[in-house]
Structures are given as C-alpha cells and as structure tokens.
CSV table of N, CA and C in Angstrom, one decimal:
chain,number,residue,atom,x,y,z
T,185,MET,N,-111.4,-201.4,122.8
T,185,MET,CA,-110.3,-200.7,123.2
T,185,MET,C,-109.1,-201.3,122.6
T,186,TYR,N,-108.1,-200.4,122.4
T,186,TYR,CA,-106.8,-200.7,121.9
T,186,TYR,C,-105.7,-200.2,122.7
T,187,GLY,N,-104.5,-200.7,122.4
T,187,GLY,CA,-103.3,-200.3,123.1
T,187,GLY,C,-102.0,-200.8,122.3
T,188,ASN,N,-100.9,-200.2,122.6
T,188,ASN,CA,-99.6,-200.6,122.0
T,188,ASN,C,-98.9,-201.2,123.1
T,189,PHE,N,-99.0,-202.6,123.2
T,189,PHE,CA,-98.4,-203.4,124.3
T,189,PHE,C,-97.0,-204.0,123.9
T,190,ASN,N,-96.7,-203.9,122.6
T,190,ASN,CA,-95.3,-204.3,122.3
T,190,ASN,C,-94.3,-203.3,121.8
T,191,GLY,N,-94.7,-202.0,121.8
T,191,GLY,CA,-94.0,-200.9,121.2
T,191,GLY,C,-93.9,-200.9,119.7
T,192,LEU,N,-94.6,-201.8,119.0
T,192,LEU,CA,-94.3,-201.7,117.7
T,192,LEU,C,-95.7,-201.5,116.9
T,193,ASN,N,-96.9,-202.2,117.4
T,193,ASN,CA,-98.2,-201.9,116.6
T,193,ASN,C,-99.1,-202.0,117.7
T,194,HIS,N,-100.4,-201.6,117.3
T,194,HIS,CA,-101.5,-201.6,118.2
T,194,HIS,C,-102.2,-203.0,118.2
T,195,SER,N,-102.8,-203.3,119.4
T,195,SER,CA,-103.6,-204.5,119.5
T,195,SER,C,-105.0,-204.1,120.0
T,196,LEU,N,-106.0,-204.7,119.4
T,196,LEU,CA,-107.3,-204.6,119.8
T,196,LEU,C,-107.6,-205.5,121.0
T,197,VAL,N,-108.3,-204.9,122.1
T,197,VAL,CA,-108.5,-205.8,123.3
T,197,VAL,C,-110.0,-205.9,123.5
T,198,ILE,N,-110.5,-207.0,123.5
T,198,ILE,CA,-111.9,-207.3,123.6
T,198,ILE,C,-112.1,-208.2,124.9
T,199,GLY,N,-113.1,-207.6,125.7
T,199,GLY,CA,-113.5,-208.4,126.9
T,199,GLY,C,-114.7,-209.1,126.7
T,200,ALA,N,-114.7,-210.3,127.4
T,200,ALA,CA,-115.9,-211.3,127.4
T,200,ALA,C,-116.2,-211.7,128.7
T,201,PRO,N,-116.7,-210.9,129.6
T,201,PRO,CA,-117.0,-211.1,131.0
T,201,PRO,C,-118.0,-212.3,131.1
T,202,GLY,N,-118.9,-212.6,130.2
T,202,GLY,CA,-119.7,-213.7,130.4
T,202,GLY,C,-119.3,-214.9,129.8
T,203,TYR,N,-118.1,-215.0,129.4
T,203,TYR,CA,-117.5,-216.3,128.9
T,203,TYR,C,-117.3,-217.4,130.0
T,204,GLY,N,-117.6,-218.5,129.7
T,204,GLY,CA,-117.5,-219.6,130.5
T,204,GLY,C,-117.6,-221.0,129.9
T,205,THR,N,-117.1,-222.0,130.6
T,205,THR,CA,-117.1,-223.3,130.1
T,205,THR,C,-117.9,-224.1,131.0
T,206,PRO,N,-118.4,-225.3,130.5
T,206,PRO,CA,-119.3,-226.2,131.3
T,206,PRO,C,-118.8,-226.3,132.8
T,207,GLY,N,-119.6,-226.2,133.7
T,207,GLY,CA,-119.2,-226.3,135.1
T,207,GLY,C,-118.4,-225.1,135.7
T,208,TYR,N,-118.1,-224.1,134.9
T,208,TYR,CA,-117.2,-223.0,135.3
T,208,TYR,C,-117.8,-221.8,134.6
T,209,SER,N,-118.9,-221.3,135.2
T,209,SER,CA,-119.8,-220.3,134.3
T,209,SER,C,-119.0,-219.0,134.6
T,210,GLN,N,-119.2,-218.1,133.6
T,210,GLN,CA,-118.8,-216.7,133.6
T,210,GLN,C,-117.5,-216.3,134.4
T,211,HIS,N,-116.5,-217.1,134.2
T,211,HIS,CA,-115.2,-216.7,134.7
T,211,HIS,C,-114.5,-215.5,133.9
T,212,GLY,N,-115.1,-215.4,132.7
T,212,GLY,CA,-114.6,-214.2,131.8
T,212,GLY,C,-113.3,-214.5,131.1
T,213,ARG,N,-113.1,-213.7,130.1
T,213,ARG,CA,-112.0,-213.9,129.1
T,213,ARG,C,-111.7,-212.6,128.5
T,214,ILE,N,-110.3,-212.4,128.0
T,214,ILE,CA,-110.1,-211.3,127.3
T,214,ILE,C,-109.2,-211.7,126.1
T,215,TYR,N,-109.5,-211.2,125.0
T,215,TYR,CA,-108.7,-211.5,123.7
T,215,TYR,C,-107.9,-210.3,123.4
T,216,LEU,N,-106.7,-210.6,123.0
T,216,LEU,CA,-105.8,-209.6,122.3
T,216,LEU,C,-105.5,-210.0,120.9
T,217,VAL,N,-105.9,-209.1,119.8
T,217,VAL,CA,-105.6,-209.2,118.5
T,217,VAL,C,-104.7,-208.2,118.1
T,218,THR,N,-103.5,-208.7,117.6
T,218,THR,CA,-102.4,-207.6,117.3
T,218,THR,C,-102.6,-207.4,115.8
T,219,GLY,N,-102.5,-206.0,115.6
T,219,GLY,CA,-102.7,-205.5,114.2
T,219,GLY,C,-101.3,-205.5,113.6
T,220,THR,N,-101.3,-205.2,112.2
T,220,THR,CA,-100.3,-205.2,111.3
T,220,THR,C,-99.4,-203.8,111.7
T,221,THR,N,-98.2,-203.8,111.3
T,221,THR,CA,-97.5,-202.6,111.4
T,221,THR,C,-98.1,-201.3,110.6
T,222,ASP,N,-98.9,-201.6,109.7
T,222,ASP,CA,-99.5,-200.4,108.9
T,222,ASP,C,-100.8,-200.1,109.6
T,223,GLY,N,-101.2,-200.7,110.8
T,223,GLY,CA,-102.4,-200.1,111.4
T,223,GLY,C,-103.5,-201.1,111.2
T,224,GLY,N,-103.4,-202.0,110.2
T,224,GLY,CA,-104.6,-202.9,109.9
T,224,GLY,C,-105.0,-203.9,110.9
T,225,LEU,N,-106.2,-204.4,111.0
T,225,LEU,CA,-106.5,-205.4,111.8
T,225,LEU,C,-107.0,-206.6,110.9
T,226,PRO,N,-107.1,-207.8,111.4
T,226,PRO,CA,-107.7,-209.0,110.6
T,226,PRO,C,-109.2,-208.7,110.3
T,227,SER,N,-109.7,-209.6,109.4
T,227,SER,CA,-111.1,-209.4,109.0
T,227,SER,C,-112.0,-209.5,110.0
T,228,LYS,N,-113.3,-209.0,109.7
T,228,LYS,CA,-114.4,-208.9,110.7
T,228,LYS,C,-114.9,-210.4,111.1
T,229,ASP,N,-114.5,-211.4,110.3
T,229,ASP,CA,-115.0,-212.7,110.4
T,229,ASP,C,-114.0,-213.6,111.3
T,230,LEU,N,-113.2,-212.9,112.0
T,230,LEU,CA,-112.1,-213.6,112.9
T,230,LEU,C,-112.8,-214.5,114.0
T,231,ASN,N,-112.3,-215.7,114.1
T,231,ASN,CA,-112.8,-216.6,115.1
T,231,ASN,C,-111.7,-216.3,116.4
T,232,LEU,N,-112.2,-215.5,117.3
T,232,LEU,CA,-111.1,-215.1,118.4
T,232,LEU,C,-110.6,-216.4,119.1
T,233,ASP,N,-111.5,-217.3,119.4
T,233,ASP,CA,-111.0,-218.6,120.2
T,233,ASP,C,-109.9,-219.2,119.5
T,234,VAL,N,-109.8,-219.1,118.2
T,234,VAL,CA,-108.7,-219.8,117.5
T,234,VAL,C,-107.6,-218.8,117.1
T,235,SER,N,-108.0,-217.6,116.6
T,235,SER,CA,-107.0,-216.8,116.0
T,235,SER,C,-106.4,-215.5,116.9
T,236,ALA,N,-106.9,-215.4,118.1
T,236,ALA,CA,-106.5,-214.3,118.9
T,236,ALA,C,-104.9,-214.5,119.2
T,237,ASN,N,-104.2,-213.4,119.3
T,237,ASN,CA,-102.8,-213.6,119.6
T,237,ASN,C,-102.5,-213.9,121.0
T,238,MET,N,-103.4,-213.5,121.8
T,238,MET,CA,-103.3,-213.8,123.3
T,238,MET,C,-104.7,-214.0,123.9
T,239,ILE,N,-104.9,-214.9,124.8
T,239,ILE,CA,-106.1,-215.1,125.4
T,239,ILE,C,-105.7,-215.1,126.9
T,240,LEU,N,-106.5,-214.2,127.7
T,240,LEU,CA,-106.3,-214.3,129.1
T,240,LEU,C,-107.6,-214.6,129.8
T,241,ASP,N,-107.7,-215.6,130.7
T,241,ASP,CA,-108.9,-216.1,131.3
T,241,ASP,C,-109.0,-215.8,132.7
T,242,GLY,N,-110.1,-215.6,133.3
T,242,GLY,CA,-110.5,-215.3,134.5
T,242,GLY,C,-110.3,-216.7,135.4
T,243,MET,N,-110.0,-216.5,136.7
T,243,MET,CA,-109.7,-217.8,137.5
T,243,MET,C,-110.8,-218.0,138.4
T,244,VAL,N,-111.9,-217.2,138.6
T,244,VAL,CA,-112.8,-217.3,139.6
T,244,VAL,C,-114.1,-217.6,138.9
T,245,GLU,N,-114.8,-218.6,139.1
T,245,GLU,CA,-116.3,-218.9,138.7
T,245,GLU,C,-117.1,-217.7,139.0
T,246,ASN,N,-117.8,-217.2,138.0
T,246,ASN,CA,-118.8,-216.0,138.1
T,246,ASN,C,-118.0,-214.8,138.5
T,247,GLY,N,-116.7,-214.8,138.3
T,247,GLY,CA,-116.0,-213.5,138.6
T,247,GLY,C,-116.1,-212.4,137.5
T,248,ARG,N,-116.4,-212.8,136.4
T,248,ARG,CA,-116.7,-211.9,135.3
T,248,ARG,C,-115.4,-211.0,134.9
T,249,PHE,N,-114.3,-211.7,134.9
T,249,PHE,CA,-113.1,-211.0,134.4
T,249,PHE,C,-113.3,-210.3,133.1
T,250,GLY,N,-112.8,-209.1,133.0
T,250,GLY,CA,-112.9,-208.6,131.7
T,250,GLY,C,-114.2,-207.4,131.7
T,251,THR,N,-114.9,-207.3,132.8
T,251,THR,CA,-116.0,-206.4,132.8
T,251,THR,C,-115.6,-205.1,132.5
T,252,GLY,N,-114.5,-204.6,133.1
T,252,GLY,CA,-113.9,-203.2,132.9
T,252,GLY,C,-112.4,-203.4,132.6
T,253,MET,N,-112.0,-202.6,131.5
T,253,MET,CA,-110.6,-202.5,131.3
T,253,MET,C,-110.2,-201.1,131.1
T,254,ALA,N,-108.8,-200.9,131.2
T,254,ALA,CA,-108.2,-199.6,131.1
T,254,ALA,C,-106.9,-199.8,130.3
T,255,VAL,N,-106.6,-199.0,129.4
T,255,VAL,CA,-105.2,-199.0,128.9
T,255,VAL,C,-104.5,-197.8,129.2
T,256,MET,N,-103.3,-197.9,129.7
T,256,MET,CA,-102.4,-196.7,130.0
T,256,MET,C,-101.0,-197.2,130.3
T,257,ASP,N,-100.1,-196.2,130.2
T,257,ASP,CA,-98.7,-196.6,130.4
T,257,ASP,C,-98.4,-196.4,132.0
T,258,LEU,N,-98.7,-197.3,132.9
T,258,LEU,CA,-98.7,-197.0,134.3
T,258,LEU,C,-97.2,-197.0,134.7
T,259,ASN,N,-96.4,-197.6,134.2
T,259,ASN,CA,-94.8,-197.4,134.6
T,259,ASN,C,-94.0,-196.6,133.8
T,260,ARG,N,-94.7,-195.8,132.9
T,260,ARG,CA,-94.1,-194.8,132.1
T,260,ARG,C,-92.8,-195.3,131.3
T,261,ASP,N,-92.9,-196.5,130.8
T,261,ASP,CA,-91.8,-197.1,130.0
T,261,ASP,C,-92.0,-196.9,128.5
T,262,GLY,N,-93.1,-196.3,128.0
T,262,GLY,CA,-93.4,-196.0,126.6
T,262,GLY,C,-94.2,-197.2,126.1
T,263,VAL,N,-94.6,-198.1,126.8
T,263,VAL,CA,-95.4,-199.3,126.2
T,263,VAL,C,-96.6,-199.3,127.2
T,264,ASP,N,-97.9,-199.6,126.5
T,264,ASP,CA,-99.1,-199.5,127.2
T,264,ASP,C,-99.2,-200.6,128.1
T,265,ASP,N,-100.0,-200.6,129.3
T,265,ASP,CA,-100.3,-201.6,130.1
T,265,ASP,C,-101.8,-201.7,130.2
T,266,LEU,N,-102.2,-202.9,130.6
T,266,LEU,CA,-103.7,-203.2,130.6
T,266,LEU,C,-104.1,-203.6,132.1
T,267,ALA,N,-105.1,-202.8,132.5
T,267,ALA,CA,-105.7,-203.2,133.8
T,267,ALA,C,-107.1,-203.7,133.6
T,268,VAL,N,-107.5,-204.8,134.2
T,268,VAL,CA,-108.7,-205.5,134.0
T,268,VAL,C,-109.4,-205.7,135.5
T,269,SER,N,-110.7,-205.6,135.3
T,269,SER,CA,-111.5,-205.8,136.6
T,269,SER,C,-112.1,-207.2,136.4
T,270,ALA,N,-112.4,-207.8,137.5
T,270,ALA,CA,-113.2,-208.9,137.8
T,270,ALA,C,-114.1,-208.7,139.0
T,271,PRO,N,-115.2,-207.9,138.8
T,271,PRO,CA,-115.8,-207.4,139.9
T,271,PRO,C,-116.7,-208.3,140.9
T,272,SER,N,-116.9,-209.5,140.4
T,272,SER,CA,-117.7,-210.6,141.1
T,272,SER,C,-116.9,-211.6,141.8
T,273,THR,N,-115.7,-211.3,141.9
T,273,THR,CA,-114.7,-212.3,142.5
T,273,THR,C,-114.9,-212.3,144.1
T,274,GLY,N,-115.1,-211.1,144.7
T,274,GLY,CA,-115.2,-211.1,146.1
T,274,GLY,C,-114.0,-210.6,146.7
T,275,LEU,N,-113.0,-210.3,145.8
T,275,LEU,CA,-111.6,-210.0,146.3
T,275,LEU,C,-111.4,-208.6,146.2
T,276,TYR,N,-110.8,-207.8,147.1
T,276,TYR,CA,-110.6,-206.4,147.1
T,276,TYR,C,-109.2,-206.1,147.5
T,277,CYS,N,-108.6,-205.2,146.9
T,277,CYS,CA,-107.2,-204.9,147.1
T,277,CYS,C,-107.1,-203.5,147.6
C-alpha cells in the first residue's frame, strides 16, 4: 500500500505482522520506504531493516501489529494518515 505522508512524494508501506525478536514473538512491524519526487522507488533488493526510511514496531508480544492497514486523510489536511491494526493485543477502543 502507499500514501503521501509528507505532502511531497509517495511512500510504500509494508506490514510485517509476524515480525518478532527472540523472546518477543510476533509483535509486528511496519516499514515505510519513501519514493523519489519523480515517483520512483528503490530497487527490489532493498534490505528493509537497514534502508527503510521509517520503522514502526508493535509493543505487545503476539499483538501482530501491521496485520491491517489503511491510508486516508483523516483530518483533511491534504496529507495522508496511516491507520494500523494489531488484532491480537486484547485491547479494544
């Protein structure tokens, strides 16, 4: 999925809900890779853990942050917003 989060260019958003670290399984992660102003993205061999422009990590073990995502301009300021689910946290709003 992609969105324009800075008002200048598009970013690719990649969810990895199964991401985890030893002793902290499946907390989930989201990667943002910002494209160039001409609309291009980096090569397909990109190492996201090293080269992503932004990484967002889930905070709850087995929460699976990044399972569902939506991009929309929630506050109508002309810049996209990102909504992310973590369905296995046991938290409800």
